[in-house]
Coordinates of C-alpha atoms and ligand atoms in Angstrom, one line a residue:
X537 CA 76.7 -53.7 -8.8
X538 CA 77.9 -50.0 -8.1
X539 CA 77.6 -47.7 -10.2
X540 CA 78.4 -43.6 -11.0
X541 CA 76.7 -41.9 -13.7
X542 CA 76.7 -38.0 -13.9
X543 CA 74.5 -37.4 -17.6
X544 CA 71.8 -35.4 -15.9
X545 CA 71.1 -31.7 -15.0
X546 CA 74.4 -30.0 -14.1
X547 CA 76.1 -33.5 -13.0
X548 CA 80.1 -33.4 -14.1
X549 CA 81.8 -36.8 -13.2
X550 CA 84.4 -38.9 -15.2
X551 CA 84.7 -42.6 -13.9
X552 CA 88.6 -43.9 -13.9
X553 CA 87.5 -47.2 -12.4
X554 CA 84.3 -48.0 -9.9
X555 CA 84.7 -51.7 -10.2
X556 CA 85.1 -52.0 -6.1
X557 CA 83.0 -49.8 -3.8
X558 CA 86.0 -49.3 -1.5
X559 CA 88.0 -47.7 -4.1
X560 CA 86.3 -45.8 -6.6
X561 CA 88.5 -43.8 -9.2
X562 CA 87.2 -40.3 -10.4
X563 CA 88.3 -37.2 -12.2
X564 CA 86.2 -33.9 -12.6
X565 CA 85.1 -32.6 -16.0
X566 CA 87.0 -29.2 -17.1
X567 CA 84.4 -26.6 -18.1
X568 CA 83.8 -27.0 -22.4
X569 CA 86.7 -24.9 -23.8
X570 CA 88.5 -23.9 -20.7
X571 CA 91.0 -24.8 -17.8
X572 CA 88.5 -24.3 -15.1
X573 CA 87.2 -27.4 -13.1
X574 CA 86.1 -27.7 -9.5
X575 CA 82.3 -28.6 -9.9
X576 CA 81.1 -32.1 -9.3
X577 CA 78.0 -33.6 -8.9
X578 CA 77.2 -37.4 -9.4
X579 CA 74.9 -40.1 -8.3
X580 CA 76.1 -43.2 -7.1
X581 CA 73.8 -46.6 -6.6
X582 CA 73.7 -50.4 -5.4
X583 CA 76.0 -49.1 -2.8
X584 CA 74.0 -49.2 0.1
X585 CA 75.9 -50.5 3.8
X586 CA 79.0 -50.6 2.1
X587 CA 82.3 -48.8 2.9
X588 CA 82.7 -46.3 -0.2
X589 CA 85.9 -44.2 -0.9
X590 CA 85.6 -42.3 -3.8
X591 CA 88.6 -40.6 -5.0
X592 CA 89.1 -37.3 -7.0
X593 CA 92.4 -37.9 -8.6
X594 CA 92.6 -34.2 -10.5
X595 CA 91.8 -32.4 -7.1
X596 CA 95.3 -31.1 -7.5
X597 CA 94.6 -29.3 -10.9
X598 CA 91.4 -27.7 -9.8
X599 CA 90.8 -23.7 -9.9
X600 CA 90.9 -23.1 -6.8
X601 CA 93.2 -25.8 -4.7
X602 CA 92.6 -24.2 -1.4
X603 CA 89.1 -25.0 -1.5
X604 CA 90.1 -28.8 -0.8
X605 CA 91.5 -28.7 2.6
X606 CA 88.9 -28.6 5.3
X607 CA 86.2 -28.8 3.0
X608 CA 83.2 -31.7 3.7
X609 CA 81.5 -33.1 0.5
X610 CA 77.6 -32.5 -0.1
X611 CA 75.1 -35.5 0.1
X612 CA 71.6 -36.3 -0.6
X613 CA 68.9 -39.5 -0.6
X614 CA 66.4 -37.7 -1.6
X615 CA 67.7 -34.5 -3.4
X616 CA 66.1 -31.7 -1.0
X617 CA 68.1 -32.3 2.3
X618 CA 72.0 -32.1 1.8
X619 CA 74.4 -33.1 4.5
X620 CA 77.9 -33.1 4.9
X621 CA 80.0 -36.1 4.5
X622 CA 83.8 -37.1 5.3
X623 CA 86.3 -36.1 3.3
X624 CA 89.5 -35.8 3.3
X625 CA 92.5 -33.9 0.9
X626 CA 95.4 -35.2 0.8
X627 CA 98.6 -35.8 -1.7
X628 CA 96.6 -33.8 -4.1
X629 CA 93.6 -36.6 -3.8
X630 CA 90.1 -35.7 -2.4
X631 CA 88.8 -38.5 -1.0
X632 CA 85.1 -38.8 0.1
X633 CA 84.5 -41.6 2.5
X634 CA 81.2 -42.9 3.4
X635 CA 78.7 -45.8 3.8
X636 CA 75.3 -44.6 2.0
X637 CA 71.7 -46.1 3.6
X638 CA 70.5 -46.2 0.2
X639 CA 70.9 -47.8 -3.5
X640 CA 70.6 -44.1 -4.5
X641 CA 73.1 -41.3 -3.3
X642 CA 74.2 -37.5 -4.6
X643 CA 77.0 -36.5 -4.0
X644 CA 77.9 -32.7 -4.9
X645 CA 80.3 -29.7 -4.9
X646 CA 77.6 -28.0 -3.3
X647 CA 73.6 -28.4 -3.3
X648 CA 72.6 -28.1 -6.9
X649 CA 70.2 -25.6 -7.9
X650 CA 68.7 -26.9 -11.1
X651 CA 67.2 -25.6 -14.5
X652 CA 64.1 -27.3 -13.4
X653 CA 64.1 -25.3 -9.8
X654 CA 65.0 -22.0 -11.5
X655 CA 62.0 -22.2 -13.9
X656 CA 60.2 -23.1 -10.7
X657 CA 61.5 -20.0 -9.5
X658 CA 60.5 -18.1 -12.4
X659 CA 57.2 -19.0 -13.1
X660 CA 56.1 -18.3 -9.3
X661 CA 57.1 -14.8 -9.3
X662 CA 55.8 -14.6 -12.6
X663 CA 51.8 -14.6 -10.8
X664 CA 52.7 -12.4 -8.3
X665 CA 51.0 -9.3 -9.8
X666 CA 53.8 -6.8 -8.7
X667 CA 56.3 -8.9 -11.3
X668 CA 56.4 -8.6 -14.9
X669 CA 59.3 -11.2 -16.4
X670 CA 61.0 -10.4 -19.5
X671 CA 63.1 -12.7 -21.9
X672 CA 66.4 -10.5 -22.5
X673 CA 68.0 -12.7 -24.9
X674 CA 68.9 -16.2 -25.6
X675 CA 72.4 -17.5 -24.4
X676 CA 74.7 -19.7 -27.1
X677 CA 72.6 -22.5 -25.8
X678 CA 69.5 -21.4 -26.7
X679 CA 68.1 -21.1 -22.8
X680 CA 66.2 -18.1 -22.0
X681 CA 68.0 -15.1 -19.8
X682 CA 64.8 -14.2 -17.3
X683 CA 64.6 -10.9 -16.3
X684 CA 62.5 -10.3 -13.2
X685 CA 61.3 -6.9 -12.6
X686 CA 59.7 -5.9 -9.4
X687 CA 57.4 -3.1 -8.7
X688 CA 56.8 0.0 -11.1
X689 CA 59.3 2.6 -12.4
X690 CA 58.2 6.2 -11.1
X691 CA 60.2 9.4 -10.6
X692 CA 62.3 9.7 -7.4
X693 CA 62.5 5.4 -7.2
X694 CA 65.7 3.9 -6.8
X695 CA 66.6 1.4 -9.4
X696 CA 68.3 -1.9 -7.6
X697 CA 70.1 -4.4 -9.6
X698 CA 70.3 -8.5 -7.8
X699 CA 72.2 -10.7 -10.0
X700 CA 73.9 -14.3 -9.0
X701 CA 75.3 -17.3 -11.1
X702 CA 77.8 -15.8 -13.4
X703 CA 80.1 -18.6 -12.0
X704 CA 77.4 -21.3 -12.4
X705 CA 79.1 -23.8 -10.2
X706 CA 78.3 -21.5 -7.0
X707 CA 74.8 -22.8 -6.8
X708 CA 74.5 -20.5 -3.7
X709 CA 74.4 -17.5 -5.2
X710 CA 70.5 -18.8 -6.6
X711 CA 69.5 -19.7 -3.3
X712 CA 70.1 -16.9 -1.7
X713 CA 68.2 -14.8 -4.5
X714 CA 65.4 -17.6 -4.3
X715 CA 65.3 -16.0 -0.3
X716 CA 65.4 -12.6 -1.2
X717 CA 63.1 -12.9 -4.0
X718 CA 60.3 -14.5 -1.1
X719 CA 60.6 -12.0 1.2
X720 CA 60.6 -8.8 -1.4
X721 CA 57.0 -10.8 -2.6
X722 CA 55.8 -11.9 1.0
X723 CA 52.5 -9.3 1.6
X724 CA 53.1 -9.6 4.9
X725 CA 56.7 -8.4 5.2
X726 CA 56.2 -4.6 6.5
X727 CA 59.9 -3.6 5.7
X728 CA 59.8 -5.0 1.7
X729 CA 56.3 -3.2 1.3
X730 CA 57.9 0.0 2.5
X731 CA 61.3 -1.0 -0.1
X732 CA 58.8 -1.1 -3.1
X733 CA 57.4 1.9 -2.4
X734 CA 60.8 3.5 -2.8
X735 CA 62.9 1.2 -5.2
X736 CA 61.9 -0.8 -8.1
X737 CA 63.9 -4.2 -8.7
X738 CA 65.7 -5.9 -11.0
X739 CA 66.7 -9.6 -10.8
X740 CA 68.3 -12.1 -12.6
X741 CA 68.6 -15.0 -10.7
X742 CA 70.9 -17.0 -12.8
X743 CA 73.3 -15.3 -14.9
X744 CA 74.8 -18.6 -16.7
X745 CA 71.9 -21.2 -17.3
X746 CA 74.3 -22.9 -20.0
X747 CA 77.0 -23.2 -17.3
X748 CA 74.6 -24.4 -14.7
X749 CA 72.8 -26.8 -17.2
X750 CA 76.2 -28.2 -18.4
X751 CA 77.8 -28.7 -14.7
X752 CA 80.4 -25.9 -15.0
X753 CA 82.0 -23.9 -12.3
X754 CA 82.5 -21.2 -13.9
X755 CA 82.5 -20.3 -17.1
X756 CA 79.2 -20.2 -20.1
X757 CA 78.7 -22.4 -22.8
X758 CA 82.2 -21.3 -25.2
X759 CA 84.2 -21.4 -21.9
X760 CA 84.1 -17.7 -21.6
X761 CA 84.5 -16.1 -17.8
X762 CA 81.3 -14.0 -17.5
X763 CA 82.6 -12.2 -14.5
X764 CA 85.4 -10.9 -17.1
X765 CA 83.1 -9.5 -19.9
X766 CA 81.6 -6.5 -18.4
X767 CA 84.2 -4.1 -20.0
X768 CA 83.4 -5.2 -23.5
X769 CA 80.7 -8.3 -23.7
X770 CA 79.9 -9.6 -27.4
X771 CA 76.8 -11.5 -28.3
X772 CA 79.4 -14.1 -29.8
X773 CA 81.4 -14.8 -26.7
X774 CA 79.1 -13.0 -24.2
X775 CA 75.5 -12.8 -24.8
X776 CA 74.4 -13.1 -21.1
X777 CA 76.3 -9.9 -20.2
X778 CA 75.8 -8.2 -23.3
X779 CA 72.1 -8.4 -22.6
X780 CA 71.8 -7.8 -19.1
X781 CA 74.4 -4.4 -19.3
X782 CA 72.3 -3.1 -22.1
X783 CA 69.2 -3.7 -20.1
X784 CA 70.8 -1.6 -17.0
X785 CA 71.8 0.8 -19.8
X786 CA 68.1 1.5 -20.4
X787 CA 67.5 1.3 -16.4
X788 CA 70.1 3.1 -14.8
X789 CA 71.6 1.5 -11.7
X790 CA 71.6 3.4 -8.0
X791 CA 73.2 -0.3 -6.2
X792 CA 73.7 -3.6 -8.1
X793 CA 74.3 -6.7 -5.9
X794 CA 76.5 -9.8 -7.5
X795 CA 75.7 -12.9 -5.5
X796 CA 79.4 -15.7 -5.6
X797 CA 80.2 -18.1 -3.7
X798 CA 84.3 -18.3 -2.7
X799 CA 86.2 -21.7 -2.8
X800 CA 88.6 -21.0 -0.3
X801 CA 87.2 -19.0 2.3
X802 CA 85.3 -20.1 5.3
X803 CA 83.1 -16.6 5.7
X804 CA 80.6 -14.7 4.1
X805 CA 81.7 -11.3 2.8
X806 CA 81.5 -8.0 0.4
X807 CA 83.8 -6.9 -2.3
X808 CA 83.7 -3.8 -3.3
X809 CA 85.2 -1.4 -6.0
X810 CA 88.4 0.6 -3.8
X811 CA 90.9 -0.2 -7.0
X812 CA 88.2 1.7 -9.4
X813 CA 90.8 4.7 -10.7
X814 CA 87.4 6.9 -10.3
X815 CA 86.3 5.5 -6.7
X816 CA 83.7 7.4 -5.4
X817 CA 84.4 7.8 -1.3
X818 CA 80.8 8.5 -0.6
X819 CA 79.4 5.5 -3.1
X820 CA 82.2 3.3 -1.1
X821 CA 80.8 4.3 2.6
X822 CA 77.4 3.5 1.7
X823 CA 78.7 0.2 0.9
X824 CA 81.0 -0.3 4.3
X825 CA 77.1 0.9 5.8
X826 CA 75.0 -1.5 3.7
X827 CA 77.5 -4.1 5.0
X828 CA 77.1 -3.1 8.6
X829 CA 73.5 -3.5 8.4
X830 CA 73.8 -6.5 7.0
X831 CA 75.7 -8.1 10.1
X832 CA 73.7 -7.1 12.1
X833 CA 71.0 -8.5 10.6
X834 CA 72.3 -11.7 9.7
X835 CA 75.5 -12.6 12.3
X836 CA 76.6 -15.5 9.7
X837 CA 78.1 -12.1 8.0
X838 CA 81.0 -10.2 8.8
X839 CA 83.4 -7.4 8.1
X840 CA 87.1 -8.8 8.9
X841 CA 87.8 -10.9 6.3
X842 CA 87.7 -11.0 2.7
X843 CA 89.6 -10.1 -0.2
X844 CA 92.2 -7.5 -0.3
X845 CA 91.1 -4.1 -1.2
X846 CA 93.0 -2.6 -4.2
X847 CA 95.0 0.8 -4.9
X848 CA 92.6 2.7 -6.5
X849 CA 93.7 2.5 -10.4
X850 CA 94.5 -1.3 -9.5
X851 CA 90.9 -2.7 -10.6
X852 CA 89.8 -5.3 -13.3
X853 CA 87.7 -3.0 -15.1
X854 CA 86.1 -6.7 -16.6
X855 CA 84.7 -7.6 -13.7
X856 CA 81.0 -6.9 -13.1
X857 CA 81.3 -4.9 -9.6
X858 CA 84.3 -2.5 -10.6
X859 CA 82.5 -1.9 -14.7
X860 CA 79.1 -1.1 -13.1
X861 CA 80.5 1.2 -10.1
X862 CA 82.2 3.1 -12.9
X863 CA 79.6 2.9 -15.4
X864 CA 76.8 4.2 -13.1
X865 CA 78.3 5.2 -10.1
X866 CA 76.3 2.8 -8.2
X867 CA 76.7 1.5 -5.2
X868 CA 78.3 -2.0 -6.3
X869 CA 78.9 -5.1 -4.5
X870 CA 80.1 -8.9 -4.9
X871 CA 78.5 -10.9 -2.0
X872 CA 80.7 -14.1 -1.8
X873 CA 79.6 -17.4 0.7
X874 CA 81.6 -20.0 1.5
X875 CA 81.2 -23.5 -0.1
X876 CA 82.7 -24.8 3.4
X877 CA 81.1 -23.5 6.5
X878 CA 81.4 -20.0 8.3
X879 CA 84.3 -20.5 10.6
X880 CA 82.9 -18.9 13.4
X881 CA 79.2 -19.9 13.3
X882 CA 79.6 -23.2 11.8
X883 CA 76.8 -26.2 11.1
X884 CA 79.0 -29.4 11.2
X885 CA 75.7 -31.1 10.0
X886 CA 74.8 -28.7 6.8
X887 CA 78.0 -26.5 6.7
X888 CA 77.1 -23.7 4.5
X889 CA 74.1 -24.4 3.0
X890 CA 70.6 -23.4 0.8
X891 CA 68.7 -22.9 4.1
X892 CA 71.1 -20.4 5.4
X893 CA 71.6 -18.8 2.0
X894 CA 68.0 -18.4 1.6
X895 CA 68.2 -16.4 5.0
X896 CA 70.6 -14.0 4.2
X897 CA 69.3 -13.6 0.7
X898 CA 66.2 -12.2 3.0
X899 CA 68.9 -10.2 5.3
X900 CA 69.8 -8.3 2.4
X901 CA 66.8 -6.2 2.4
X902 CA 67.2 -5.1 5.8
X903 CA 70.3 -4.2 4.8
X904 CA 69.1 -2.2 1.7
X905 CA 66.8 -0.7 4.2
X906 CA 69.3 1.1 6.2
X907 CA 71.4 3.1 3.5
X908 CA 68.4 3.3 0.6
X909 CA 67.3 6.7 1.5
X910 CA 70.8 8.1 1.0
X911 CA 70.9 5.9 -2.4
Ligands
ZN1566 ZN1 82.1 -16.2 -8.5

């Protein structure tokens, strides 16, 4: 007997009809209060050897529609190694084909990364004795918003902001922090030594846990767009960014890093604040050179594409990377990874994946390394 069930940490399925393995009817879950939908995650079982087909009929309707074509479906047996499966988009269908070697399959937008794993998260850089963690605040949920700070605040420091999971469906965005966060604690890493010697840290590695817990893409628990309340967050609709902006308040920012992932694109890339009315030119080159550093680094990055850059007076003064640019005059920057693959490095096996955003979670302090004495 197959069956799809979805009622489980950040799953988001609705079954039309699974009666027959071969053609099983779905539609995704819009985020509570909102039009947004694109993140699904589900578990199918008793379908082992069979032939499944299992068809998103609201693909169509989805937020971001040219994240369907060429894009390859997440699996997992055992919920730590995801693979790629077929799939295929077409007449506004997404159709995942495959024959599962177990009762007990995932199948996701992307690898989840769970409450359960960021608590994980939490907790271990909680020992490490150059981490203090702070509850901020408590979202509409009632989840905590954990603050990790790293290193002590002394004169001369630069202050450096991470933050990732405003849009809680791009799961990457915590896996890449999870990498960055091991290497800025690994003893043994010469170049993040040096770093906290001459920056103290502040991370948040999941903006949204409401979001994430409730299998959104990408708004919180009332359906609000986080990445659209930096201008004016409110504990009602807000609390996440009114909590986190008044912590920077008290810290200052020198560079704040906003870890995405992108639906549509097949690359990894920066956003940066040119349509700011008040664009600084020398804030913006130490960006372009952060960048720079960065690809060379970590070659799954790169410079060419991305999003357009605005006229300056142009900007969404809501969004988190334009607000804090302005706000502080920080170096500010939206990292975005593909949900597909890069398209010019690709794994057909993993596509874009945890492993590879763990790595260039870790990339980015080399990248810090090359501009931070001119922060
Ligand atoms: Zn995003």
């Amino acid at each position: 007997m197959v069956k799809i069930s979805s009622n489980f940490d950040s799953g988001n399925i609705e079954v039309i009809e699974a009666g027959s393995p071969s053609n099983i009817r779905l539609n995704i879950r819009k985020d509570n209060n909102s039009d947004f939908y694109q993140w699904f995650h589900f578990r199918l079982t008793g379908a082992k050897g069979q032939l499944c087909a299992m068809t998103i009929e609201n693909a169509a309707g989805a937020a971001y529609v040219d994240g369907w074509p060429g894009y390859q479906a997440c699996a997992s047996y055992d919920r730590q190694e995801w693979f790629r499966v077929s799939t295929v988009y077409h007449d506004g269908e997404l159709t995942i084909q495959h024959i599962p070697d177990s009762d007990s399959i995932y199948y996701a937008y992307f690898a989840p990364y769970s409450m359960e794993r960021h608590h994980d998260l939490i907790s271990q850089a909680a020992e490490d004795d150059k981490v203090k963690m702070h509850v901020i605040g408590e979202t509409l949920d009632g989840q905590d918003i954990d603050l990790l700070t790293i290193g002590d605040m002394a004169v001369g420091k630069k202050v450096i902001w991470v933050i990732a999971r405003q849009h809680p469906g791009e799961t990457m965005a915590e896996w890449c922090v999870e990498g960055f966060l091991e290497r800025l604690l690994d003893e043994d890493d010469a170049l993040s030594r040096q770093l906290l010697e001459k920056a103290v840290f502040y991370v948040v590695p999941n903006m949204n846990p409401d979001g994430s817990r409730r299998g959104h893409l990408r708004t919180n628990a009332c359906g609000a767009n986080l990445n659209r309340e930096w201008e004016d967050p409110s504990l009602e609709r807000s609390p996440e960014v009114f909590y986190v902006r008044g912590k920077m308040d008290e810290t200052g920012v020198d560079l704040v890093l906003d870890c995405h992932g992108d639906e549509a694109l097949p690359y990894n890339f920066i956003a940066c604040f040119e349509g700011n009315a008040d664009v600084d030119p020398a804030q913006l080159d130490l960006a372009y050179d952060y960048q720079r550093h960065l690809m060379q680094a970590n070659p799954d990055f790169q410079m060419e594409q991305g999003y357009p850059k605005g006229e300056p007076g142009s900007a969404n003064m809501t969004v988190g990377t334009n607000q804090l640019a302005h706000r502080y005059n920080a170096v500010s920057m939206t990292l975005e990874m593909p949900f597909k693959d890069t398209i010019d490095s690709p794994n057909s096996h993993t596509g874009w994946s945890p492993e590879r955003s763990n790595k260039l979670g870790r990339a980015q302090l080399d990248a810090l390394a090359g501009i931070i004495d001119r922060l």
